CSV table of C-alpha atoms and ligand atoms in Angstrom, one decimal:
chain,number,residue,atom,x,y,z
W,1,UNK,CA,79.7,126.9,94.4
W,2,UNK,CA,82.6,127.0,92.0
W,3,UNK,CA,85.9,128.8,92.8
W,4,UNK,CA,89.4,129.0,91.6
W,5,UNK,CA,92.4,128.4,93.9
W,6,UNK,CA,94.7,131.3,94.4
W,7,UNK,CA,97.2,131.6,91.5
W,8,UNK,CA,100.5,129.8,92.4
W,9,UNK,CA,99.0,127.8,95.3
W,10,UNK,CA,100.6,124.4,95.4
W,11,UNK,CA,98.7,121.3,96.7
W,12,UNK,CA,100.2,118.3,98.3
W,13,UNK,CA,99.8,115.7,101.0
W,14,UNK,CA,101.4,115.2,104.4
W,15,UNK,CA,102.5,112.1,106.3
W,16,UNK,CA,104.8,111.1,109.2
W,17,UNK,CA,107.3,108.2,109.5
W,18,UNK,CA,105.9,106.3,112.5
W,19,UNK,CA,102.4,106.6,111.1
W,20,UNK,CA,103.1,104.9,107.7
W,21,UNK,CA,106.5,103.2,107.6
W,22,UNK,CA,106.0,100.1,109.8
W,23,UNK,CA,108.9,98.1,111.3
W,24,UNK,CA,109.9,97.5,114.9
W,25,UNK,CA,112.5,100.2,115.0
W,26,UNK,CA,112.9,100.5,118.8
W,27,UNK,CA,111.1,103.8,119.1
W,28,UNK,CA,109.1,105.1,122.1
W,29,UNK,CA,105.9,104.4,120.0
W,30,UNK,CA,106.8,100.8,119.3
W,31,UNK,CA,107.4,100.5,123.0
W,32,UNK,CA,104.1,102.2,123.9
W,33,UNK,CA,102.3,99.6,121.8
W,34,UNK,CA,104.1,96.8,123.7
W,35,UNK,CA,102.9,98.4,126.9
W,36,UNK,CA,99.4,97.9,125.7
W,37,UNK,CA,98.7,101.7,125.4
W,38,UNK,CA,97.2,101.8,121.8
W,39,UNK,CA,93.3,102.0,122.1
W,40,UNK,CA,92.5,99.6,119.3
W,41,UNK,CA,95.5,97.3,119.9
W,42,UNK,CA,97.1,98.0,116.4
W,43,UNK,CA,100.8,97.9,116.1
W,44,UNK,CA,103.0,100.7,114.6
W,45,UNK,CA,105.3,98.0,113.4
W,46,UNK,CA,102.7,97.2,110.8
W,47,UNK,CA,101.3,100.7,109.9
W,48,UNK,CA,101.1,101.1,106.1
W,49,UNK,CA,104.3,99.1,105.3
W,50,UNK,CA,105.5,102.2,103.5
W,51,UNK,CA,109.1,101.3,104.2
W,52,UNK,CA,108.6,98.5,101.7
W,53,UNK,CA,106.0,100.0,99.5
W,54,UNK,CA,107.4,103.4,99.0
W,55,UNK,CA,107.8,103.1,95.2
W,56,UNK,CA,104.2,102.3,94.7
W,57,UNK,CA,103.0,105.0,97.1
W,58,UNK,CA,105.2,107.6,95.3
W,59,UNK,CA,103.9,106.5,91.9
W,60,UNK,CA,100.3,106.7,93.2
W,61,UNK,CA,100.9,110.3,94.4
W,62,UNK,CA,102.2,111.1,90.9
W,63,UNK,CA,99.2,109.5,89.3
W,64,UNK,CA,97.0,111.8,91.3
W,65,UNK,CA,98.9,114.8,90.3
W,66,UNK,CA,100.2,115.6,93.8
W,67,UNK,CA,102.7,118.5,93.7
W,68,UNK,CA,104.1,118.5,97.3
W,69,UNK,CA,104.9,115.7,99.7
W,70,UNK,CA,105.6,116.4,103.4
W,71,UNK,CA,107.1,113.4,105.2
W,72,UNK,CA,109.3,112.7,108.2
W,73,UNK,CA,112.4,110.7,108.9
W,74,UNK,CA,112.3,108.1,111.7
W,75,UNK,CA,115.0,109.1,114.2
W,76,UNK,CA,115.2,105.5,115.6
W,77,UNK,CA,115.9,104.2,112.2
W,78,UNK,CA,118.5,106.7,111.2
W,79,UNK,CA,120.3,106.5,114.6
W,80,UNK,CA,119.6,103.1,116.2
W,81,UNK,CA,122.3,103.9,118.7
W,82,UNK,CA,123.6,107.3,119.7
W,83,UNK,CA,126.1,108.7,117.3
W,84,UNK,CA,125.9,105.6,115.0
W,85,UNK,CA,123.9,106.4,111.8
W,86,UNK,CA,122.5,103.5,109.8
W,87,UNK,CA,123.8,103.7,106.3
W,88,UNK,CA,121.1,101.4,104.8
W,89,UNK,CA,118.3,103.6,106.2
W,90,UNK,CA,120.0,106.8,104.9
W,91,UNK,CA,120.3,105.2,101.5
W,92,UNK,CA,116.6,104.1,101.5
W,93,UNK,CA,115.4,107.7,102.3
W,94,UNK,CA,117.7,109.0,99.5
W,95,UNK,CA,116.2,106.5,97.0
W,96,UNK,CA,112.7,107.8,97.9
W,97,UNK,CA,113.8,111.4,97.5
W,98,UNK,CA,115.3,110.6,94.1
W,99,UNK,CA,112.0,109.1,93.0
W,100,UNK,CA,110.1,112.1,94.2
W,101,UNK,CA,112.4,114.3,92.2
W,102,UNK,CA,111.9,112.2,89.1
W,103,UNK,CA,108.1,112.4,89.6
W,104,UNK,CA,108.4,116.2,90.1
W,105,UNK,CA,106.9,116.1,93.6
W,106,UNK,CA,108.6,118.6,95.9
W,107,UNK,CA,109.6,117.2,99.3
W,108,UNK,CA,109.2,118.9,102.7
W,109,UNK,CA,111.2,117.0,105.3
W,110,UNK,CA,110.1,117.0,108.9
W,111,UNK,CA,113.0,116.1,111.2
W,112,UNK,CA,111.0,115.3,114.3
W,113,UNK,CA,107.4,114.1,114.2
W,114,UNK,CA,106.5,112.9,117.8
W,115,UNK,CA,108.6,109.7,118.0
W,116,UNK,CA,112.0,109.2,119.7
W,117,UNK,CA,114.5,106.4,119.7
W,118,UNK,CA,114.0,104.4,122.9
W,119,UNK,CA,117.6,105.1,123.9
W,120,UNK,CA,116.9,108.9,123.8
W,121,UNK,CA,113.6,108.4,125.7
W,122,UNK,CA,115.5,106.4,128.4
W,123,UNK,CA,118.0,109.3,128.9
W,124,UNK,CA,115.0,111.6,129.7
W,125,UNK,CA,114.4,112.8,126.1
W,126,UNK,CA,113.5,116.4,125.7
W,127,UNK,CA,113.0,117.0,129.4
W,128,UNK,CA,116.8,117.3,129.9
W,129,UNK,CA,118.9,120.1,128.5
W,130,UNK,CA,122.0,117.8,128.3
W,131,UNK,CA,120.2,115.6,125.8
W,132,UNK,CA,119.3,118.3,123.2
W,133,UNK,CA,122.6,117.9,121.4
W,134,UNK,CA,121.3,114.5,120.2
W,135,UNK,CA,118.5,116.1,118.3
W,136,UNK,CA,120.9,118.6,116.8
W,137,UNK,CA,123.2,115.7,115.7
W,138,UNK,CA,120.1,114.3,113.9
W,139,UNK,CA,119.6,117.7,112.2
W,140,UNK,CA,123.2,117.8,111.1
W,141,UNK,CA,123.0,114.3,109.7
W,142,UNK,CA,119.8,115.2,107.7
W,143,UNK,CA,121.4,118.3,106.3
W,144,UNK,CA,124.5,116.5,105.3
W,145,UNK,CA,123.0,113.4,103.8
W,146,UNK,CA,119.8,114.7,102.3
W,147,UNK,CA,120.8,118.3,101.6
W,148,UNK,CA,121.3,117.8,97.9
W,149,UNK,CA,117.8,116.4,97.5
W,150,UNK,CA,115.7,118.6,99.9
W,151,UNK,CA,115.7,122.3,100.4
W,152,UNK,CA,112.5,122.7,102.6
W,153,UNK,CA,112.5,121.6,106.2
W,154,UNK,CA,110.3,121.4,109.3
W,155,UNK,CA,112.4,121.2,112.4
W,156,UNK,CA,109.7,119.9,114.8
W,157,UNK,CA,106.1,118.9,114.3
W,158,UNK,CA,103.6,120.4,116.8
W,159,UNK,CA,105.8,121.0,119.8
W,160,UNK,CA,102.8,122.0,121.9
W,161,UNK,CA,100.9,118.8,121.1
W,162,UNK,CA,103.9,116.6,121.8
W,163,UNK,CA,104.7,118.4,125.1
W,164,UNK,CA,101.1,118.4,126.4
W,165,UNK,CA,100.0,114.9,125.3
W,166,UNK,CA,103.3,113.3,126.6
W,167,UNK,CA,103.9,115.2,129.8
W,168,UNK,CA,100.6,116.9,130.9
W,169,UNK,CA,97.8,114.6,129.8
W,170,UNK,CA,99.9,111.5,130.0
W,171,UNK,CA,98.3,109.8,127.0
W,172,UNK,CA,101.5,109.5,125.0
W,173,UNK,CA,104.9,108.2,126.0
W,174,UNK,CA,106.4,108.6,128.5
W,175,UNK,CA,102.9,109.1,130.0
W,176,UNK,CA,103.7,111.8,132.6
W,177,UNK,CA,101.0,114.2,134.1
W,178,UNK,CA,102.9,117.1,135.4
W,179,UNK,CA,103.0,120.8,134.5
W,180,UNK,CA,106.6,121.6,135.2
W,181,UNK,CA,108.1,119.0,132.8
W,182,UNK,CA,105.6,120.1,130.2
W,183,UNK,CA,106.9,123.7,130.4
W,184,UNK,CA,110.6,122.5,130.4
W,185,UNK,CA,109.9,120.4,127.3
W,186,UNK,CA,108.3,123.4,125.5
W,187,UNK,CA,111.3,125.5,126.3
W,188,UNK,CA,113.7,122.8,125.2
W,189,UNK,CA,111.8,122.3,121.9
W,190,UNK,CA,111.9,126.0,121.2
W,191,UNK,CA,115.6,125.9,121.9
W,192,UNK,CA,116.0,123.0,119.5
W,193,UNK,CA,113.9,124.7,116.8
W,194,UNK,CA,116.0,127.8,116.9
W,195,UNK,CA,119.3,126.0,116.9
W,196,UNK,CA,118.1,123.7,114.1
W,197,UNK,CA,117.0,126.7,112.1
W,198,UNK,CA,120.4,128.3,112.3
W,199,UNK,CA,122.2,125.0,111.8
W,200,UNK,CA,120.3,124.1,108.6
W,201,UNK,CA,120.9,127.5,107.1
W,202,UNK,CA,124.6,127.5,108.1
W,203,UNK,CA,125.3,123.9,106.9
W,204,UNK,CA,123.4,124.2,103.6
W,205,UNK,CA,125.1,127.5,102.8
W,206,UNK,CA,128.5,126.0,103.4
W,207,UNK,CA,127.5,123.1,101.1
W,208,UNK,CA,126.6,125.6,98.4
W,209,UNK,CA,122.8,125.4,98.6
W,210,UNK,CA,121.1,128.8,98.7
W,211,UNK,CA,117.4,128.0,98.5
W,212,UNK,CA,116.9,126.8,102.1
W,213,UNK,CA,113.5,127.2,103.8
W,214,UNK,CA,113.0,126.2,107.4
W,215,UNK,CA,110.1,126.4,109.7
W,216,UNK,CA,108.1,124.6,112.3
W,217,UNK,CA,104.6,122.9,111.9
W,218,UNK,CA,102.6,124.8,114.5
W,219,UNK,CA,99.4,123.2,115.7
W,220,UNK,CA,96.9,126.0,116.4
W,221,UNK,CA,93.3,125.8,117.4
W,222,UNK,CA,90.6,128.4,117.7
W,223,UNK,CA,89.7,128.7,121.4
W,224,UNK,CA,86.2,130.2,121.8
W,225,UNK,CA,84.4,131.0,125.0
W,226,UNK,CA,81.3,128.7,125.4
W,227,UNK,CA,79.3,131.8,126.3
W,228,UNK,CA,80.9,134.9,124.8
W,229,UNK,CA,79.1,137.1,127.4
W,230,UNK,CA,80.6,135.2,130.3
W,231,UNK,CA,83.8,136.9,131.4
W,232,UNK,CA,85.1,133.7,133.0
W,233,UNK,CA,84.6,131.8,129.8
W,234,UNK,CA,86.4,134.5,127.9
W,235,UNK,CA,89.3,134.4,130.3
W,236,UNK,CA,89.5,130.6,130.0
W,237,UNK,CA,89.6,130.8,126.2
W,238,UNK,CA,92.3,133.4,126.3
W,239,UNK,CA,94.4,131.5,128.9
W,240,UNK,CA,94.0,128.1,127.1
W,241,UNK,CA,95.2,129.6,123.9
W,242,UNK,CA,98.1,131.4,125.6
W,243,UNK,CA,99.3,128.3,127.5
W,244,UNK,CA,98.7,125.8,124.8
W,245,UNK,CA,100.0,127.7,121.7
W,246,UNK,CA,100.6,131.4,121.9
W,247,UNK,CA,103.5,131.6,124.3
W,248,UNK,CA,105.3,128.7,122.6
W,249,UNK,CA,104.8,130.0,119.0
W,250,UNK,CA,106.2,133.3,120.1
W,251,UNK,CA,109.3,131.6,121.5
W,252,UNK,CA,109.8,129.4,118.4
W,253,UNK,CA,109.2,132.2,115.9
W,254,UNK,CA,110.9,135.2,117.5
W,255,UNK,CA,113.1,133.8,120.3
W,256,UNK,CA,111.0,135.7,122.9
W,257,UNK,CA,110.1,133.5,125.8
W,258,UNK,CA,107.0,134.9,127.5
W,259,UNK,CA,106.0,133.8,131.0
W,260,UNK,CA,105.8,130.9,132.0
W,261,UNK,CA,108.5,129.9,129.5
W,262,UNK,CA,112.1,130.7,130.3
W,263,UNK,CA,114.9,131.3,127.9
W,264,UNK,CA,117.5,129.0,129.5
W,265,UNK,CA,119.6,128.8,126.4
W,266,UNK,CA,120.0,132.6,126.4
W,267,UNK,CA,118.9,132.7,122.8
W,268,UNK,CA,118.9,136.1,121.1
W,269,UNK,CA,115.6,137.5,119.7
W,270,UNK,CA,115.4,137.0,116.0
W,271,UNK,CA,113.2,135.8,113.1
W,272,UNK,CA,113.4,132.0,113.1
W,273,UNK,CA,111.1,130.9,110.4
W,274,UNK,CA,111.1,131.3,106.6
W,275,UNK,CA,107.4,130.3,106.2
W,276,UNK,CA,104.4,130.1,108.5
W,277,UNK,CA,103.8,126.4,109.0
W,278,UNK,CA,100.2,125.7,110.2
W,279,UNK,CA,98.5,122.5,111.1
W,280,UNK,CA,94.9,123.3,111.5
W,281,UNK,CA,92.0,120.9,112.4
W,282,UNK,CA,89.4,122.3,114.8
W,283,UNK,CA,88.0,124.8,117.3
W,284,UNK,CA,87.7,124.2,121.0
W,285,UNK,CA,84.8,125.8,122.9
W,286,UNK,CA,85.7,126.3,126.6
W,287,UNK,CA,84.2,127.2,129.9
W,288,UNK,CA,87.2,126.1,131.9
W,289,UNK,CA,91.0,125.8,131.1
W,290,UNK,CA,91.3,123.1,128.5
W,291,UNK,CA,89.3,121.6,125.8
W,292,UNK,CA,85.6,121.4,125.0
W,293,UNK,CA,83.3,121.0,122.0
W,294,UNK,CA,80.5,123.3,121.0
W,295,UNK,CA,77.0,121.7,121.3
W,296,UNK,CA,75.1,121.1,118.1
W,297,UNK,CA,78.2,121.5,115.9
W,298,UNK,CA,79.4,119.5,112.8
W,299,UNK,CA,81.8,116.9,114.1
W,300,UNK,CA,84.2,114.3,112.7
W,301,UNK,CA,84.6,110.7,114.0
W,302,UNK,CA,86.9,111.8,116.8
W,303,UNK,CA,84.3,114.4,117.9
W,304,UNK,CA,86.3,117.3,116.8
W,305,UNK,CA,84.3,120.3,115.6
W,306,UNK,CA,84.6,121.0,111.9
W,307,UNK,CA,85.1,124.8,111.6
W,308,UNK,CA,86.6,125.8,108.3
W,309,UNK,CA,86.9,129.6,109.1
W,310,UNK,CA,89.4,128.7,111.8
W,311,UNK,CA,91.9,127.9,109.2
W,312,UNK,CA,92.1,131.6,108.3
W,313,UNK,CA,91.8,132.8,111.9
W,314,UNK,CA,94.8,130.7,113.0
W,315,UNK,CA,96.9,131.6,109.9
W,316,UNK,CA,96.2,135.3,110.7
W,317,UNK,CA,97.4,134.9,114.3
W,318,UNK,CA,100.7,133.5,113.1
W,319,UNK,CA,101.0,136.0,110.2
W,320,UNK,CA,100.6,138.8,112.7
W,321,UNK,CA,103.5,137.5,114.7
W,322,UNK,CA,105.8,137.4,111.6
W,323,UNK,CA,104.6,138.1,108.1
W,324,UNK,CA,105.8,135.2,106.0
W,325,UNK,CA,104.2,133.0,103.2
W,326,UNK,CA,101.8,130.6,104.7
W,327,UNK,CA,102.1,126.8,104.3
W,328,UNK,CA,99.2,124.8,105.6
W,329,UNK,CA,101.4,121.9,106.6
W,330,UNK,CA,98.4,119.8,107.8
W,331,UNK,CA,94.6,119.9,107.4
W,332,UNK,CA,92.3,117.0,107.2
W,333,UNK,CA,89.7,115.0,109.0
W,334,UNK,CA,88.9,111.6,110.6
W,335,UNK,CA,86.1,110.1,108.5
W,336,UNK,CA,86.0,106.3,108.6
W,337,UNK,CA,83.8,105.9,105.5
W,338,UNK,CA,84.7,108.9,103.5
W,339,UNK,CA,81.2,110.3,104.0
W,340,UNK,CA,82.2,114.0,104.4
W,341,UNK,CA,85.9,114.3,103.6
W,342,UNK,CA,85.2,115.9,100.2
W,343,UNK,CA,83.0,118.5,101.8
W,344,UNK,CA,85.6,119.2,104.5
W,345,UNK,CA,88.2,119.7,101.8
W,346,UNK,CA,86.0,121.9,99.7
W,347,UNK,CA,85.1,124.2,102.6
W,348,UNK,CA,88.6,124.6,103.9
W,349,UNK,CA,90.0,125.3,100.4
W,350,UNK,CA,87.2,127.8,99.9
W,351,UNK,CA,88.2,129.7,103.1
W,352,UNK,CA,91.8,129.7,102.0
W,353,UNK,CA,90.9,130.9,98.5
W,354,UNK,CA,88.7,133.7,99.7
W,355,UNK,CA,91.4,135.0,102.1
W,356,UNK,CA,93.8,137.9,101.3
W,357,UNK,CA,96.5,136.2,103.4
W,358,UNK,CA,99.5,134.9,101.4
W,359,UNK,CA,98.7,131.2,101.4
W,360,UNK,CA,101.4,129.5,99.3
W,361,UNK,CA,101.0,125.8,100.0
W,362,UNK,CA,98.4,123.4,101.2
W,363,UNK,CA,99.2,119.8,102.4
W,364,UNK,CA,96.3,117.6,103.1
W,365,UNK,CA,96.5,115.2,106.0
W,366,UNK,CA,96.8,112.4,105.1
W,367,UNK,CA,97.7,110.6,101.9
W,368,UNK,CA,96.8,107.1,103.2
W,369,UNK,CA,94.9,105.9,106.2
W,370,UNK,CA,97.5,105.2,108.8
W,371,UNK,CA,98.6,104.7,112.4
W,372,UNK,CA,96.9,107.5,114.3
W,373,UNK,CA,99.0,107.4,117.4
W,374,UNK,CA,97.1,106.4,120.5
W,375,UNK,CA,93.9,105.8,118.5
W,376,UNK,CA,95.7,103.2,116.3
W,377,UNK,CA,94.8,102.4,112.7
W,378,UNK,CA,91.0,102.6,113.2
W,379,UNK,CA,91.0,106.4,113.0
W,380,UNK,CA,91.0,107.2,109.3
W,381,UNK,CA,92.3,110.4,107.8
W,382,UNK,CA,93.4,109.2,104.3
W,383,UNK,CA,92.5,110.1,100.8
W,384,UNK,CA,93.6,106.6,100.0
W,385,UNK,CA,92.5,103.4,101.9
W,386,UNK,CA,94.6,100.4,102.7
W,387,UNK,CA,93.3,96.9,102.7
W,388,UNK,CA,94.3,95.5,106.1
W,389,UNK,CA,94.9,92.0,104.7
W,390,UNK,CA,96.7,92.6,101.5
W,391,UNK,CA,98.0,96.2,102.1
W,392,UNK,CA,96.6,97.2,98.7
W,393,UNK,CA,96.0,100.9,98.2
W,394,UNK,CA,92.6,102.1,96.9
W,395,UNK,CA,91.9,105.8,96.1
W,396,UNK,CA,88.8,107.0,97.9
W,397,UNK,CA,86.2,109.3,96.3
W,398,UNK,CA,87.8,112.2,98.2
W,399,UNK,CA,91.2,111.2,96.7
W,400,UNK,CA,89.7,111.4,93.2
W,401,UNK,CA,88.1,114.7,94.1
W,402,UNK,CA,91.5,116.1,95.2
W,403,UNK,CA,93.1,114.9,92.0
W,404,UNK,CA,90.4,116.6,90.0
W,405,UNK,CA,91.0,119.9,91.9
W,406,UNK,CA,94.7,119.6,91.2
W,407,UNK,CA,94.0,119.0,87.5
W,408,UNK,CA,91.8,122.1,87.1
W,409,UNK,CA,93.2,124.5,89.7
W,410,UNK,CA,89.9,124.9,91.4
W,411,UNK,CA,86.4,123.5,91.8
W,412,UNK,CA,83.7,123.7,89.1
W,413,UNK,CA,80.0,123.4,89.7
W,414,UNK,CA,80.2,120.0,88.1
W,415,UNK,CA,82.8,118.8,90.6
W,416,UNK,CA,80.8,120.2,93.4
W,417,UNK,CA,77.7,118.3,92.3
W,418,UNK,CA,79.6,115.1,91.8
W,419,UNK,CA,81.7,115.0,95.1
W,420,UNK,CA,80.3,117.5,97.6
W,421,UNK,CA,76.6,118.4,97.2
W,422,UNK,CA,75.2,115.3,98.8
W,423,UNK,CA,77.7,115.1,101.7
W,424,UNK,CA,76.6,116.1,105.2
W,425,UNK,CA,78.4,116.3,108.5
W,426,UNK,CA,77.2,114.6,111.6
W,427,UNK,CA,75.9,117.2,114.1
W,428,UNK,CA,76.1,116.4,117.8
U,1,BGC,C1,99.6,115.3,113.8
U,1,BGC,C2,99.5,114.1,113.0
U,1,BGC,C3,98.1,113.5,113.3
U,1,BGC,C4,97.0,114.5,112.9
U,1,BGC,C5,95.6,114.0,113.1
U,1,BGC,C6,98.4,116.2,114.0
U,1,BGC,O1,98.3,116.6,115.3
U,1,BGC,O2,100.7,116.1,113.4
U,1,BGC,O3,100.5,113.2,113.3
U,1,BGC,O4,97.9,112.2,112.7
U,1,BGC,O5,97.2,115.6,113.7
U,1,BGC,O6,95.4,113.7,114.5
């Protein structure tokens, strides 16, 4: 039952601006809400009100002993109009970074986490090559204005999820359902990542900072054939994985654009990541191209299979592409009543600790319950809950468990008995 975490492994939490900050900032997600597209009708303008409550949230993290904090900046806030940065917003992020430094919590800054300013969206966003310089201007702004306070960066969060949900499945803004724009967006995001990787290194070096680490938060799933003996199922699993994640991670990491992706920017092959960023949640079981869930499997509230071994399987895939230290930039589960989150945490950390792969950091998704994109606020991933009336934060049992793991660098039998032993997953 008991185990120690690998020596030197750091533990933290992960968040994203649109999901926690609140405020009607004129982003594509504020607009998506106004179009009535959020399932439970909740408004990202409310979210967690972190924009106002950031001091308390940071203090609470420190109280729990959190060592790392991954967060993103809201592009629409920093650049309400093209080429016109908002000084007050820059200053507010700088204040937060200063407090993180004071509390000895190491920041990892994500530059793009799904949301775009509406002006960028209206220009065609990432579908058009002529627009990509706007993203690179944001990267430049971030490097210049936050560079003294942050040395670790994620250029883009889950480019495959962004491209497919927004342009192929049509569930996210701008709600398209076409293959070609999906592929163009993937290519353009790979281009943006590589250019941002170079830019961050170049800029920071010129500013005299040598300790820069840049990567991408890759979303990987295990794709398993429903019936492993069925060659069609096996082919579908392979193709789903290739089209959804493998081709794109290769382009982003190595500048190699395998079919059907094209290297329009004529980027040279290279090594475009300083760490392996992995967001891992689940396994898909397929009998056609796409998604599916294994029957009789442990599931979370969103019906995602809980499959801890997949954390190592996906990390290994990325590590084989390019051997770098592994940062689990997201891992967590949707569990409304905190009935099985501690077990989930325990089992994933156990897999990570038993592995010989070089896991260096683990960021739990998420610190607080928050705005879960098209699901709205009712899907709950947090270690901390938020009172919808008062906004008050309350640490859940899983949050106390995480704090205890941080304090002892592992899980004792006593901790297991207290937090995990009685928890069971739903099996459907
Ligand atoms: C995203 C997060 C999201 C989480 C849970 C990841 O795909 O990066 O923004 O909240 O998964 O769905």
